[in-house]
Short mmCIF file of C-alpha atoms and ligand atoms in Angstrom, two decimals:
data_model
loop_
_atom_site.label_atom_id
_atom_site.label_comp_id
_atom_site.label_asym_id
_atom_site.label_seq_id
_atom_site.Cartn_x
_atom_site.Cartn_y
_atom_site.Cartn_z
CA MET A 29 0.00 0.00 0.00
CA ILE A 30 1.58 3.26 -1.09
CA LEU A 31 -1.01 5.88 -0.29
CA SER A 32 -3.72 6.20 2.38
CA ILE A 33 -6.16 9.08 2.24
CA VAL A 34 -7.85 9.89 5.54
CA ILE A 35 -10.96 12.08 5.71
CA PRO A 36 -13.10 12.80 8.81
CA CYS A 37 -16.77 13.41 8.02
CA MET A 38 -19.49 14.75 10.27
CA ASN A 39 -22.89 15.39 8.70
CA GLU A 40 -21.41 15.57 5.24
CA GLU A 41 -24.06 13.67 3.25
CA GLU A 42 -24.00 16.33 0.53
CA THR A 43 -20.25 16.60 0.22
CA VAL A 44 -19.23 12.90 0.34
CA PRO A 45 -20.31 11.99 -3.23
CA LEU A 46 -18.49 15.04 -4.67
CA LEU A 47 -15.53 14.34 -2.44
CA VAL A 48 -15.21 10.72 -3.52
CA GLN A 49 -15.33 11.75 -7.16
CA ARG A 50 -12.64 14.40 -6.79
CA ILE A 51 -10.35 12.30 -4.61
CA VAL A 52 -10.60 9.23 -6.86
CA ALA A 53 -9.71 11.35 -9.89
CA ALA A 54 -6.87 13.15 -8.11
CA THR A 55 -5.26 9.92 -6.89
CA GLU A 56 -5.65 8.07 -10.19
CA PRO A 57 -1.87 7.55 -10.63
CA TRP A 58 -1.87 5.44 -7.45
CA ALA A 59 -5.19 3.72 -8.16
CA ASP A 60 -3.83 0.23 -7.57
CA SER A 61 -2.10 0.92 -4.33
CA ARG A 62 -4.24 3.45 -2.52
CA GLU A 63 -6.94 3.31 0.11
CA ILE A 64 -9.43 6.05 0.91
CA ILE A 65 -10.61 5.99 4.51
CA LEU A 66 -13.75 7.95 5.35
CA VAL A 67 -14.38 8.27 9.08
CA ASP A 68 -17.96 8.97 10.04
CA ASP A 69 -17.76 10.95 13.26
CA GLY A 70 -21.17 10.13 14.73
CA SER A 71 -23.16 11.90 12.01
CA THR A 72 -26.86 12.41 12.56
CA ASP A 73 -27.70 12.60 8.86
CA ARG A 74 -27.28 10.00 6.10
CA THR A 75 -23.49 10.29 5.91
CA TRP A 76 -22.89 6.64 6.87
CA ASP A 77 -25.33 5.35 4.24
CA VAL A 78 -23.67 7.51 1.62
CA ILE A 79 -20.24 6.20 2.64
CA SER A 80 -21.40 2.56 2.54
CA GLN A 81 -22.93 3.09 -0.89
CA ALA A 82 -19.76 4.68 -2.22
CA CYS A 83 -17.78 1.71 -0.90
CA GLU A 84 -19.72 -0.57 -3.21
CA SER A 85 -18.72 1.30 -6.35
CA VAL A 86 -15.16 2.26 -5.40
CA PRO A 87 -13.14 -0.82 -4.43
CA THR A 88 -10.38 1.06 -2.65
CA LEU A 89 -12.75 2.96 -0.38
CA ARG A 90 -13.07 2.08 3.28
CA GLY A 91 -15.56 3.43 5.81
CA LEU A 92 -15.16 3.62 9.55
CA ARG A 93 -18.00 4.65 11.80
CA LEU A 94 -17.39 5.96 15.31
CA SER A 95 -19.90 5.07 18.00
CA ALA A 96 -20.56 8.74 18.76
CA ASN A 97 -19.38 12.21 17.80
CA ARG A 98 -15.88 12.62 19.17
CA GLY A 99 -14.79 15.74 17.30
CA HIS A 100 -12.71 16.43 14.22
CA GLN A 101 -9.30 15.69 15.74
CA VAL A 102 -10.32 12.36 17.26
CA ALA A 103 -12.06 11.27 14.04
CA LEU A 104 -8.88 12.10 12.16
CA THR A 105 -6.86 10.10 14.69
CA ALA A 106 -9.16 7.10 14.18
CA GLY A 107 -8.51 7.26 10.43
CA LEU A 108 -4.77 7.67 10.92
CA GLU A 109 -4.66 4.60 13.15
CA ALA A 110 -6.52 2.57 10.55
CA ALA A 111 -4.27 3.73 7.69
CA ARG A 112 -1.86 1.15 6.32
CA GLY A 113 -0.14 3.19 3.63
CA GLU A 114 3.48 4.20 3.37
CA ARG A 115 2.33 7.77 2.82
CA ILE A 116 -0.76 9.29 4.38
CA PHE A 117 -2.71 12.20 2.95
CA MET A 118 -5.29 13.94 5.14
CA LEU A 119 -7.91 16.47 4.20
CA ASP A 120 -11.34 17.79 5.13
CA ALA A 121 -14.52 16.37 3.63
CA ASP A 122 -15.79 19.70 2.36
CA LEU A 123 -13.20 20.08 -0.45
CA GLN A 124 -11.88 23.33 0.98
CA ASP A 125 -8.47 21.77 0.49
CA PRO A 126 -7.91 20.81 -3.17
CA PRO A 127 -7.13 17.05 -3.43
CA GLU A 128 -5.36 17.79 -6.73
CA LEU A 129 -2.42 19.10 -4.73
CA ILE A 130 -1.47 15.49 -3.97
CA GLY A 131 0.71 15.36 -7.11
CA ASP A 132 2.88 18.27 -5.93
CA MET A 133 2.98 16.94 -2.40
CA MET A 134 4.08 13.49 -3.55
CA ALA A 135 6.81 15.06 -5.67
CA MET A 136 8.04 17.04 -2.64
CA MET A 137 8.12 13.87 -0.57
CA ASP A 138 10.13 12.13 -3.28
CA ARG A 139 12.75 14.79 -2.63
CA GLY A 140 13.14 13.50 0.91
CA TYR A 141 10.64 15.38 3.05
CA ASP A 142 8.74 13.55 5.78
CA VAL A 143 5.89 16.03 6.13
CA VAL A 144 4.48 18.23 3.36
CA TYR A 145 1.85 20.57 4.78
CA GLY A 146 -0.51 22.89 2.98
CA ARG A 147 -0.25 26.55 3.84
CA ARG A 148 -3.32 28.66 3.16
CA LEU A 149 -2.58 31.65 1.03
CA SER A 150 -6.11 32.99 1.24
CA ARG A 151 -9.46 31.74 2.40
CA LYS A 152 -12.46 32.05 0.18
CA GLY A 153 -16.04 32.16 1.32
CA GLU A 154 -15.27 32.32 4.98
CA THR A 155 -16.60 35.06 7.20
CA LEU A 156 -14.36 37.97 8.13
CA PHE A 157 -14.76 36.83 11.74
CA LYS A 158 -13.42 33.35 10.97
CA ARG A 159 -10.50 34.73 8.98
CA ALA A 160 -9.64 37.28 11.66
CA THR A 161 -9.83 34.81 14.55
CA ALA A 162 -7.76 32.27 12.60
CA TYR A 163 -5.14 34.92 11.82
CA VAL A 164 -4.82 36.00 15.45
CA PHE A 165 -4.94 32.41 16.71
CA TYR A 166 -1.98 31.11 14.69
CA ARG A 167 0.17 34.09 15.59
CA LEU A 168 -0.73 34.03 19.27
CA LEU A 169 -0.15 30.29 19.40
CA ASN A 170 3.31 30.74 17.97
CA THR A 171 4.33 33.34 20.50
CA LEU A 172 3.10 31.12 23.32
CA SER A 173 4.02 27.70 22.03
CA ASP A 174 7.23 25.84 22.74
CA ALA A 175 7.12 24.07 19.36
CA LYS A 176 7.13 26.12 16.19
CA ILE A 177 3.84 25.56 14.43
CA PRO A 178 3.77 27.06 10.93
CA ASN A 179 1.21 29.88 10.56
CA ASP A 180 -1.99 29.29 8.57
CA THR A 181 -1.68 25.55 8.20
CA GLY A 182 -4.53 23.17 8.82
CA ASP A 183 -4.59 19.40 8.92
CA PHE A 184 -4.27 19.28 5.15
CA ARG A 185 -0.95 17.47 4.70
CA LEU A 186 0.91 14.48 3.34
CA VAL A 187 3.06 12.60 5.84
CA ASN A 188 5.14 9.48 5.61
CA ARG A 189 4.98 6.41 7.82
CA ARG A 190 7.88 7.54 9.99
CA ALA A 191 6.21 10.84 10.90
CA LEU A 192 2.79 9.23 11.39
CA ASP A 193 4.12 6.51 13.68
CA ALA A 194 5.81 9.19 15.75
CA VAL A 195 2.55 11.10 16.15
CA LEU A 196 0.61 7.93 16.96
CA LEU A 197 3.04 7.29 19.81
CA MET A 198 1.79 10.46 21.50
CA PRO A 199 -0.89 9.33 23.94
CA GLU A 200 -2.61 12.62 24.75
CA LYS A 201 -6.39 12.82 24.67
CA SER A 202 -6.59 16.54 23.83
CA ARG A 203 -5.33 16.22 20.31
CA PHE A 204 -4.11 19.14 18.24
CA ILE A 205 -2.89 17.17 15.27
CA ARG A 206 -1.28 19.92 13.21
CA GLY A 207 0.79 20.87 16.25
CA MET A 208 1.71 17.25 16.96
CA PHE A 209 3.03 16.76 13.43
CA SER A 210 5.03 19.93 13.75
CA TRP A 211 6.39 18.87 17.13
CA VAL A 212 7.76 15.49 15.99
CA GLY A 213 10.23 17.25 13.72
CA PHE A 214 11.92 15.42 10.81
CA ARG A 215 12.14 17.22 7.48
CA GLN A 216 9.10 19.38 6.80
CA ILE A 217 8.09 21.75 4.06
CA GLY A 218 4.96 23.69 3.10
CA VAL A 219 3.20 24.11 -0.21
CA GLU A 220 0.96 27.12 -0.63
CA TYR A 221 -2.62 26.85 -1.78
CA VAL A 222 -5.83 28.83 -1.89
CA ARG A 223 -8.46 27.58 0.52
CA GLU A 224 -11.68 27.18 -1.41
CA LYS A 225 -15.26 27.60 -0.33
CA ARG A 226 -17.04 24.64 1.24
CA VAL A 227 -18.73 22.75 -1.65
CA ALA A 228 -21.89 22.09 0.34
CA GLY A 229 -23.22 22.09 3.88
CA GLU A 230 -22.21 24.32 6.75
CA THR A 231 -19.15 24.65 8.94
CA LYS A 232 -19.00 22.11 11.76
CA TYR A 233 -16.90 24.48 13.84
CA PRO A 234 -19.17 26.86 15.73
CA LEU A 235 -17.51 29.47 17.95
CA ARG A 236 -17.68 27.16 20.97
CA ALA A 237 -15.78 24.42 19.13
CA MET A 238 -13.23 26.96 17.90
CA ILE A 239 -12.54 28.20 21.44
CA ARG A 240 -12.13 24.67 22.71
CA PHE A 241 -9.81 23.85 19.84
CA ALA A 242 -7.73 26.94 20.55
CA LEU A 243 -7.49 26.12 24.26
CA ASP A 244 -6.43 22.55 23.44
CA ALA A 245 -3.75 23.96 21.19
CA VAL A 246 -2.38 26.44 23.73
CA THR A 247 -2.51 24.16 26.77
CA GLY A 248 -1.17 21.23 24.76
CA PHE A 249 1.84 23.07 23.47
CA SER A 250 2.73 25.66 26.05
CA THR A 251 2.99 26.02 29.80
CA ARG A 252 3.61 29.73 29.48
CA PRO A 253 0.09 30.71 30.61
CA LEU A 254 0.76 28.89 33.87
CA ARG A 255 3.80 31.03 34.43
CA LEU A 256 1.71 34.10 33.64
CA ALA A 257 0.24 33.76 37.13
CA THR A 258 3.64 34.40 38.66
CA ARG A 259 4.21 37.40 36.47
CA LEU A 260 0.81 38.85 37.33
CA ALA A 261 1.59 38.36 41.00
CA PHE A 262 4.66 40.56 40.56
CA TYR A 263 2.64 43.25 38.81
CA SER A 264 0.04 43.21 41.53
CA LEU A 265 2.76 43.48 44.17
CA ALA A 266 4.09 46.57 42.41
CA ILE A 267 0.62 48.11 42.29
CA THR A 268 0.01 47.26 45.93
CA PHE A 269 3.21 49.06 46.83
CA ILE A 270 2.04 52.20 45.02
CA MET A 271 -1.33 51.97 46.72
CA VAL A 272 0.26 51.67 50.13
CA LEU A 273 2.25 54.85 49.45
CA TYR A 274 -0.93 56.57 48.33
CA ALA A 275 -2.85 55.43 51.42
CA ILE A 276 -0.13 56.58 53.79
CA GLY A 277 0.27 59.85 51.88
CA SER A 278 -3.42 60.68 52.04
CA MET A 279 -3.55 59.80 55.73
CA ILE A 280 -0.78 62.28 56.46
CA PHE A 281 -1.79 65.08 54.11
CA TYR A 282 -5.59 64.99 54.11
CA GLN A 283 -6.00 63.67 57.64
CA THR A 284 -8.89 61.49 56.57
CA VAL A 285 -9.40 57.77 56.38
CA PRO A 286 -8.30 56.54 52.96
CA GLY A 287 -11.13 56.92 50.48
CA TRP A 288 -13.36 54.16 49.24
CA SER A 289 -12.01 54.48 45.71
CA SER A 290 -8.65 52.98 46.57
CA MET A 291 -10.45 50.12 48.32
CA LEU A 292 -12.59 49.55 45.31
CA ILE A 293 -9.64 49.58 42.93
CA ALA A 294 -7.70 47.17 45.08
CA ILE A 295 -10.55 44.72 45.52
CA SER A 296 -11.55 44.60 41.88
CA PHE A 297 -7.98 44.48 40.63
CA PHE A 298 -6.90 41.62 42.83
CA SER A 299 -10.05 39.59 42.49
CA GLY A 300 -9.67 39.93 38.73
CA ILE A 301 -6.15 38.60 38.84
CA GLN A 302 -7.13 35.79 41.16
CA LEU A 303 -9.96 34.69 38.94
CA LEU A 304 -7.74 34.84 35.87
CA THR A 305 -5.00 32.71 37.39
CA LEU A 306 -7.52 30.29 38.83
CA GLY A 307 -9.04 29.98 35.38
CA ILE A 308 -5.68 29.28 33.78
CA MET A 309 -4.96 26.60 36.38
CA GLY A 310 -8.42 25.18 35.78
CA GLU A 311 -7.72 24.79 32.06
CA TYR A 312 -4.64 22.70 32.76
CA LEU A 313 -6.15 20.84 35.68
CA GLY A 314 -9.19 19.84 33.64
CA ARG A 315 -6.98 18.42 30.94
CA LEU A 316 -4.80 16.62 33.47
CA TYR A 317 -7.96 15.05 34.82
CA ILE A 318 -8.99 13.84 31.38
CA GLU A 319 -5.54 12.42 30.73
CA ALA A 320 -5.48 10.74 34.15
CA LYS A 321 -8.73 8.95 33.43
CA GLY A 322 -7.04 7.40 30.40
CA ARG A 323 -10.25 6.63 28.59
CA PRO A 324 -10.02 5.27 25.06
CA LEU A 325 -10.40 8.03 22.50
CA TYR A 326 -13.15 6.35 20.49
CA PHE A 327 -14.92 3.11 19.63
CA THR A 328 -15.75 2.00 16.13
CA SER A 329 -19.25 0.69 15.69
CA GLU A 330 -19.16 -0.30 12.02
CA GLU A 331 -16.68 -0.81 9.23
CA VAL A 332 -17.10 -1.29 5.52
CA GLY A 333 -14.60 -2.12 2.84
CA PHE A 334 -12.01 -3.31 5.33
CA ASP A 335 -10.32 -6.64 4.71
CA THR A 336 -11.40 -8.06 8.00
CA VAL A 337 -14.55 -6.61 9.44
CA SER A 338 -13.88 -6.67 13.13
CA GLU A 339 -16.42 -6.25 15.87
CA THR A 340 -16.49 -3.08 17.96
CA LYS A 341 -12.90 -2.63 18.81
CA GLN A 342 -11.29 -0.62 21.50
CA LYS A 343 -8.61 1.48 19.94
CA ASN A 344 -5.76 3.36 21.46
CA GLN A 345 -5.02 0.94 24.27
N1 UDP B 401 -15.63 17.23 11.46
C1 UDP B 401 -15.70 16.02 12.17
N2 UDP B 401 -16.23 16.04 13.44
C2 UDP B 401 -16.67 17.19 14.04
C3 UDP B 401 -16.56 18.42 13.32
C4 UDP B 401 -16.03 18.39 12.04
O1 UDP B 401 -15.32 14.98 11.68
O2 UDP B 401 -17.14 17.13 15.18
C5 UDP B 401 -15.05 17.22 10.10
C6 UDP B 401 -15.92 17.84 9.03
O3 UDP B 401 -16.81 16.91 8.49
C7 UDP B 401 -14.88 18.30 8.02
C8 UDP B 401 -13.68 18.66 8.89
O4 UDP B 401 -13.89 18.00 10.13
O5 UDP B 401 -14.49 17.27 7.15
C9 UDP B 401 -13.52 20.15 9.09
O6 UDP B 401 -14.73 20.75 9.49
P1 UDP B 401 -15.30 22.07 8.84
O7 UDP B 401 -15.03 22.07 7.37
O8 UDP B 401 -16.73 22.20 9.23
O9 UDP B 401 -14.44 23.16 9.56
P2 UDP B 401 -13.97 24.58 8.95
O10 UDP B 401 -13.35 24.29 7.61
O11 UDP B 401 -15.21 25.40 8.83
O12 UDP B 401 -13.00 25.10 9.95
MG1 MG B 402 -14.22 23.29 6.14
#
């Protein structure tokens, strides 16, 4: 098996038929030695039926159905664990990432790269809000993060077996896959592309999911926010010192009890800092708790097109 293509799908009944068509055409040169793995991430529409149907007409297509919705990154992980290829190509189901780029990416890999990632030159058909938050997110993440994660890259990439096996060795439950691939190192290079509009359907990343994703990314790749608490403590000490001077000064010069305004400032300032640092600790603690529980990431409930159809299997230990 030379090439595995891994695609997570959640409520993508409209896009899957178009997707299969495009991906089959784009990977024609490897038609005999490729597999296309579609992971149904607990869809509530007809996605699984559409995948099973497609499996009947395309022999190299495989479908994997998760027992419930586990989120984009976990669905992708499920597909990556099932992949058997020497090279693994991952993309979204909505065709925002052009599958035709596989030719260029394969050529790059022939030149000795382990990871060839797509870098978005521009994003079409996405709201200004999405573009702006994505812009700020990647730059903020890079200032905070210990590993260098290239700006404006998604999970659209071609990786080889060596890089994939390295990522699959990482046991964390909060998965930020683009960061994990960047963290493992090896030889990496980007190819630029224009991010297209979704072919059909709506984004599966509402603001809530985006915030969660961003927090997973920051807490997974940086402990700097934890240290922020110490820095804030120093700032607050400095401000306290100034306030003490002010209180003593007004006692001497105005001969009154210190005014309520300084009390108010002090109380609101320090309670703000305390809540902030508590919140930061909470973010890490919550994730530690999840990791400590060590639950399996997902269960597969159905499989089609696989050589051996196994019963519900517990993956990831
Ligand atoms: N997705 C998934 N599970 C989820 C959310 C999304 O498998 O819980 C898939 C979705 O079907 C798509 C990919 O992840 O293939 C990226 O989602 P989407 O295109 O909606 O995100 P956006 O491009 O708007 O950031
Ligand atoms: Mg999309």
